[in-house]
Amino acid sequence: RAKAEGRGTWRFYEAAMDARAQARRSLQSDLRLALDRREFSLMFQPIIDLATSRVAVVETLLRWTHHGRGPVPPDKFIPLAEETGLIVPIGEWVLRHACEEALHWPAGIRVAVNLSPVQFRDASLLRVVDAALRDSGLPPERLELEITESVFLEADDTVLATLHALRSRGVSFALDDFGTGYSSLSYLRSFPFDKVKIDKSFVHASTGDSGSLAIVRAIIGMANSLGMTVIAEGVETQEQLGLVHAQGCMQVQGYFFSRPLPANGIRDYIDSPSPAALTAFATHAADV
Ligand code: C2E
Ligand code: MG
Ligand code: MG
Ligand code: MG
């Protein structure tokens, strides 16, 4: 009897696995059509410079609104796009539209674009970035590429050569999600990043636990001494802002300032004299 029950459980498990694999496959084939169906859009989130109280950079964040399911979160569809290689054409679309959108902003503001490691393994990356810059007319100095450490996991000479070639054009690089993953400091030596982005999990934990605070402090100290700018990601509260600022972090991004906005929303945000959240912070900081 126990045996029969076991078999039943197994069948149930198998059926559930099949359903899940089936759902993945259908999402994958829809992803293949999403570009043609114009289901992608871009959102833009400001990164504030605390020295000037103004927007320094705007990060481009991809959105997929599936015709039947509605919004599919990036954490779900980006991995699928990576597995299928679709991230290459999708990433090119993002890059082109981000460069075009940035031309509507004051020339001092840069646009940040996330790049997947898969895009680096594709021989066309350099050509794709060059074409996006040339066709839009955006100066390379206004483009910032965000990459994660995983780019270096399979880094061969070609990947490094591509990074250096882009950098020599004036494009800058930020190491995204720093503190998660492998966080080998040797990556910082093998490639000269302009910026490090502290992952939001540390920013969130830093107000409650001293270990995370110590990590945040160490990252900021190290990055500053290597001449890199530090961006704190996921700043949601005044307390988190005060804390990362006190540690010497000069650029901040998060819901405390603004959620990711559509194109017209970010234009308005840039035009407003200074983020309301920051005014409140400055007043408070002057009090203490
Ligand atoms: P990321 O590059 O680390 O982007 C930051 C993520 O944090 C975004 O999530 C953003 O909406 C979210 N965020 C910003 N401020 C806050 C905050 O105060 N609190 C919290 N809880 N979250 C905040 P999103 O848009 O869901 O994107 C998730 C990830 O998907 C990105 O992480 C990036 O790795 C990837 N991604 C998004 N767009 C693209 C793209 O065009 N290409 C590639 N390759 N990856 C992308
Ligand atoms: Mg990013
Ligand atoms: Mg990040
Ligand atoms: Mg992330």
Coordinates of C-alpha atoms and ligand atoms in Angstrom, one line a residue:
R1 CA 0.0 0.0 0.0
A2 CA 2.7 2.4 0.9
K3 CA 4.3 1.5 -2.4
A4 CA 1.2 2.4 -4.3
E5 CA 0.8 5.6 -2.4
G6 CA 4.4 6.5 -3.2
R7 CA 3.8 5.9 -6.8
G8 CA 0.8 8.1 -6.7
T9 CA 2.7 10.9 -5.1
W10 CA 5.4 10.6 -7.8
R11 CA 2.9 10.8 -10.6
F12 CA 1.4 13.9 -9.0
Y13 CA 4.9 15.4 -8.8
E14 CA 5.6 14.5 -12.4
A15 CA 2.4 16.1 -13.5
A16 CA 3.2 19.3 -11.6
M17 CA 6.7 19.3 -13.2
D18 CA 5.2 18.9 -16.6
A19 CA 2.8 21.7 -16.0
R20 CA 5.6 23.9 -14.9
A21 CA 7.9 23.0 -17.9
Q22 CA 4.9 23.6 -20.2
A23 CA 4.3 27.1 -18.7
R24 CA 8.0 27.9 -19.1
R25 CA 7.9 26.8 -22.7
S26 CA 4.8 28.8 -23.5
L27 CA 6.3 31.9 -21.8
Q28 CA 9.5 31.4 -23.8
S29 CA 7.7 31.2 -27.1
D30 CA 5.7 34.3 -26.2
L31 CA 9.0 36.1 -25.4
R32 CA 10.1 35.3 -28.9
L33 CA 7.2 37.2 -30.3
A34 CA 7.2 40.0 -27.7
L35 CA 9.4 42.4 -29.7
D36 CA 7.3 42.2 -32.8
R37 CA 4.1 42.5 -30.7
R38 CA 5.6 45.7 -29.1
E39 CA 5.0 44.3 -25.6
F40 CA 8.2 45.8 -24.2
S41 CA 8.5 49.2 -22.7
L42 CA 11.1 51.1 -20.7
M43 CA 10.8 52.7 -17.2
F44 CA 13.4 55.2 -15.9
Q45 CA 14.5 55.6 -12.3
P46 CA 16.6 58.7 -11.2
I47 CA 19.9 58.4 -9.4
I48 CA 20.5 61.5 -7.3
D49 CA 23.8 63.1 -6.6
L50 CA 23.9 64.2 -3.0
A51 CA 26.5 67.0 -3.6
T52 CA 24.2 68.8 -6.1
S53 CA 20.8 67.5 -5.1
R54 CA 20.1 66.8 -8.8
V55 CA 19.6 63.8 -11.0
A56 CA 23.0 62.6 -12.1
V57 CA 22.0 59.4 -13.9
V58 CA 18.8 57.7 -15.0
E59 CA 18.6 53.9 -15.0
T60 CA 16.7 52.2 -17.7
L61 CA 14.5 49.3 -16.6
L62 CA 12.8 46.9 -19.0
R63 CA 9.2 46.0 -18.7
W64 CA 7.2 43.2 -20.4
T65 CA 3.4 43.5 -20.6
H66 CA 2.3 40.1 -21.9
H67 CA -0.9 40.4 -24.0
G68 CA -2.7 37.8 -21.9
R69 CA -1.0 37.7 -18.5
G70 CA -0.3 41.4 -18.0
P71 CA 3.1 42.5 -16.5
V72 CA 5.8 39.8 -16.2
P73 CA 8.5 40.9 -13.7
P74 CA 12.1 41.2 -15.1
D75 CA 13.4 38.7 -12.5
K76 CA 11.2 36.1 -14.3
F77 CA 11.6 36.9 -18.0
I78 CA 15.3 38.1 -18.1
P79 CA 16.6 34.6 -17.1
L80 CA 14.3 33.1 -19.9
A81 CA 15.6 35.6 -22.4
E82 CA 19.2 34.8 -21.4
E83 CA 18.7 31.0 -21.7
T84 CA 17.2 31.4 -25.2
G85 CA 19.7 34.0 -26.4
L86 CA 16.7 36.4 -26.9
I87 CA 18.4 38.8 -24.6
V88 CA 20.7 39.8 -27.5
P89 CA 18.0 41.3 -29.7
I90 CA 16.0 42.5 -26.7
G91 CA 19.1 44.1 -25.2
E92 CA 19.8 45.9 -28.5
W93 CA 16.2 47.3 -28.5
V94 CA 16.7 48.6 -24.9
L95 CA 20.0 50.2 -25.7
R96 CA 18.7 52.0 -28.8
H97 CA 15.6 53.3 -27.1
A98 CA 17.5 54.3 -23.9
C99 CA 20.0 56.4 -26.0
E100 CA 17.2 58.1 -27.9
E101 CA 15.3 58.9 -24.7
A102 CA 18.4 60.4 -23.1
L103 CA 18.6 63.0 -25.8
H104 CA 15.5 64.6 -24.2
W105 CA 17.3 65.2 -21.0
P106 CA 19.9 68.0 -20.1
A107 CA 23.3 67.1 -21.4
G108 CA 24.8 66.6 -17.9
I109 CA 22.5 63.6 -17.2
R110 CA 23.7 60.1 -18.1
V111 CA 21.7 57.1 -19.0
A112 CA 22.4 53.7 -17.4
V113 CA 21.6 50.5 -19.2
N114 CA 21.8 47.0 -17.7
L115 CA 23.8 44.5 -19.8
S116 CA 23.5 40.7 -19.4
P117 CA 26.6 38.5 -19.4
V118 CA 25.1 36.7 -22.4
Q119 CA 25.4 40.0 -24.4
F120 CA 29.1 40.0 -23.6
R121 CA 29.5 36.5 -25.0
D122 CA 27.9 37.6 -28.2
A123 CA 30.5 38.8 -30.8
S124 CA 28.2 41.7 -31.9
L125 CA 28.1 43.7 -28.6
L126 CA 30.7 46.3 -29.6
R127 CA 29.0 46.8 -33.0
V128 CA 25.6 47.1 -31.3
V129 CA 26.7 49.7 -28.8
D130 CA 28.6 51.7 -31.5
A131 CA 25.5 51.6 -33.7
A132 CA 23.2 52.7 -30.9
L133 CA 25.4 55.7 -30.1
R134 CA 26.0 56.6 -33.8
D135 CA 22.3 56.3 -34.8
S136 CA 21.0 58.3 -31.8
G137 CA 23.9 60.8 -31.7
L138 CA 24.3 60.3 -28.0
P139 CA 27.9 61.1 -26.9
P140 CA 29.5 58.0 -25.4
E141 CA 30.3 59.9 -22.2
R142 CA 26.6 60.0 -21.5
L143 CA 26.2 56.2 -21.5
E144 CA 26.8 54.1 -18.4
L145 CA 26.7 50.3 -18.6
E146 CA 25.7 48.3 -15.6
I147 CA 27.2 44.8 -15.4
T148 CA 27.3 42.2 -12.6
E149 CA 30.3 40.2 -11.5
S150 CA 28.9 37.1 -13.3
V151 CA 30.3 38.7 -16.5
F152 CA 33.8 37.8 -15.3
L153 CA 32.9 34.2 -14.4
E154 CA 33.5 33.1 -18.0
A155 CA 35.6 36.1 -18.9
D156 CA 38.0 35.3 -21.6
D157 CA 40.2 37.8 -23.4
T158 CA 37.4 38.8 -25.8
V159 CA 35.2 39.9 -22.9
L160 CA 37.9 42.0 -21.4
A161 CA 38.8 43.4 -24.8
T162 CA 35.2 44.5 -25.4
L163 CA 35.1 46.1 -22.0
H164 CA 38.2 48.1 -22.7
A165 CA 37.2 49.0 -26.2
L166 CA 33.9 50.5 -24.9
R167 CA 35.7 52.3 -22.1
S168 CA 38.2 53.8 -24.6
R169 CA 35.2 55.3 -26.4
G170 CA 34.2 57.2 -23.2
V171 CA 31.5 54.8 -22.0
S172 CA 31.5 54.3 -18.3
F173 CA 30.9 51.1 -16.3
A174 CA 29.1 50.4 -13.0
L175 CA 29.4 47.1 -11.1
D176 CA 25.8 46.3 -10.2
D177 CA 24.5 44.4 -7.2
F178 CA 27.8 44.6 -5.5
G179 CA 28.0 42.5 -2.3
T180 CA 25.9 39.7 -3.6
G181 CA 27.3 36.9 -5.8
Y182 CA 31.0 36.3 -5.6
S183 CA 32.2 39.7 -4.8
S184 CA 35.8 38.9 -5.5
L185 CA 37.8 42.1 -5.1
S186 CA 40.1 40.8 -8.0
Y187 CA 37.4 41.9 -10.5
L188 CA 38.0 45.4 -9.4
R189 CA 41.6 45.0 -10.3
S190 CA 41.1 43.2 -13.6
F191 CA 38.8 46.0 -14.9
P192 CA 38.7 49.7 -13.9
F193 CA 35.0 50.3 -13.0
D194 CA 33.9 53.9 -12.6
K195 CA 31.2 53.0 -10.1
V196 CA 30.0 50.4 -7.7
K197 CA 26.3 49.9 -6.9
I198 CA 25.7 48.5 -3.4
D199 CA 23.0 45.9 -3.6
K200 CA 19.7 46.9 -2.0
S201 CA 19.7 44.0 0.3
F202 CA 22.6 45.5 2.2
V203 CA 21.1 49.0 2.2
H204 CA 17.9 47.5 3.7
A205 CA 19.6 45.4 6.3
S206 CA 22.1 48.1 7.3
T207 CA 19.7 49.9 9.6
G208 CA 18.9 46.8 11.6
D209 CA 22.0 44.7 11.7
S210 CA 25.6 45.8 12.4
G211 CA 27.1 43.2 10.1
S212 CA 25.4 44.6 7.1
L213 CA 26.3 48.1 8.2
A214 CA 29.9 47.1 8.4
I215 CA 29.8 45.7 4.9
V216 CA 28.2 48.9 3.6
R217 CA 30.9 50.9 5.3
A218 CA 33.7 48.6 3.9
I219 CA 32.4 48.8 0.3
I220 CA 32.1 52.5 0.4
G221 CA 35.5 53.0 2.0
M222 CA 37.2 50.6 -0.5
A223 CA 35.5 52.1 -3.6
N224 CA 36.2 55.6 -2.6
S225 CA 39.9 54.8 -2.0
L226 CA 40.0 53.2 -5.5
G227 CA 38.5 56.4 -6.9
M228 CA 35.2 54.8 -7.7
T229 CA 31.8 56.5 -7.1
V230 CA 29.4 54.5 -4.9
I231 CA 25.7 54.3 -5.6
A232 CA 23.4 53.0 -2.9
E233 CA 20.5 51.1 -4.5
G234 CA 17.1 50.6 -3.0
V235 CA 17.0 53.6 -0.6
E236 CA 13.5 53.6 0.7
T237 CA 13.7 55.6 3.9
Q238 CA 15.2 58.7 5.3
E239 CA 17.1 56.6 7.8
Q240 CA 18.7 54.5 5.1
L241 CA 19.6 57.7 3.2
G242 CA 21.2 59.3 6.3
L243 CA 23.1 56.1 7.0
V244 CA 24.7 55.6 3.5
H245 CA 25.4 59.3 3.3
A246 CA 27.1 59.3 6.7
Q247 CA 29.4 56.5 5.3
G248 CA 30.5 58.6 2.4
C249 CA 28.1 57.4 -0.4
M250 CA 27.3 60.3 -2.8
Q251 CA 24.8 58.8 -5.2
V252 CA 21.5 57.3 -4.2
Q253 CA 18.6 55.5 -6.0
G254 CA 15.4 54.2 -4.6
Y255 CA 11.7 54.5 -3.8
F256 CA 12.5 57.3 -1.3
F257 CA 13.2 59.5 -4.3
S258 CA 11.2 57.9 -7.0
R259 CA 9.9 54.6 -8.3
P260 CA 10.8 53.8 -11.9
L261 CA 8.8 56.3 -14.1
P262 CA 7.6 56.3 -17.7
A263 CA 9.5 58.5 -20.2
N264 CA 7.3 61.6 -19.7
G265 CA 7.5 61.1 -15.9
I266 CA 11.2 61.1 -15.8
R267 CA 11.4 64.3 -17.9
D268 CA 9.1 66.1 -15.4
Y269 CA 11.2 64.7 -12.5
I270 CA 14.4 66.0 -14.0
D271 CA 12.8 69.4 -14.6
S272 CA 11.7 69.9 -11.0
P273 CA 14.3 71.9 -9.0
S274 CA 15.2 69.2 -6.5
P275 CA 13.6 66.0 -5.2
A276 CA 11.1 66.7 -2.4
A277 CA 12.5 63.8 -0.4
L278 CA 15.9 65.3 -0.5
T279 CA 14.7 68.7 0.7
A280 CA 13.2 67.0 3.7
F281 CA 16.4 65.1 4.3
A282 CA 18.6 68.3 4.1
T283 CA 16.3 70.1 6.6
H284 CA 16.5 67.1 8.9
A285 CA 20.3 66.8 8.5
A286 CA 20.8 70.5 9.3
D287 CA 18.8 70.0 12.6
V288 CA 21.1 67.4 14.0
Ligands
C2E1 P1 18.9 46.1 -11.1 O1 19.7 46.5 -12.3 O2 19.7 45.9 -9.8 O3 17.8 47.2 -10.9 C1 17.4 47.7 -9.7 C2 16.0 47.0 -9.3 O4 15.7 47.5 -8.0 C3 14.9 47.4 -10.2 O5 14.0 46.3 -10.2 C4 14.2 48.5 -9.5 O6 12.9 48.7 -9.8 C5 14.4 48.1 -8.0 N1 14.3 49.2 -7.1 C6 14.7 50.5 -7.2 N2 14.6 51.2 -6.1 C7 14.1 50.3 -5.2 C8 13.7 50.4 -3.8 O7 13.8 51.5 -3.2 N3 13.2 49.3 -3.2 C9 13.1 48.1 -3.8 N4 12.6 47.1 -3.1 N5 13.4 47.9 -5.1 C10 13.9 49.0 -5.8 P2 13.4 45.7 -11.6 O8 13.0 46.9 -12.5 O9 12.3 44.7 -11.2 O10 14.6 45.0 -12.3 C11 15.1 43.8 -11.7 C12 16.4 43.4 -12.4 O11 16.1 43.0 -13.7 C13 17.4 44.5 -12.5 O12 18.1 44.7 -11.3 C14 18.3 44.0 -13.6 O13 19.2 43.1 -13.1 C15 17.3 43.3 -14.5 N6 16.9 44.2 -15.6 C16 16.0 45.2 -15.7 N7 16.0 45.8 -16.9 C17 17.0 45.1 -17.7 C18 17.5 45.2 -19.0 O14 17.1 46.1 -19.8 N8 18.5 44.4 -19.4 C19 19.0 43.4 -18.5 N9 19.9 42.6 -19.0 N10 18.5 43.3 -17.3 C20 17.6 44.1 -16.8
MG2 MG 21.0 47.9 -12.6
MG3 MG 21.3 46.4 -8.9
MG4 MG 19.5 43.5 -9.1

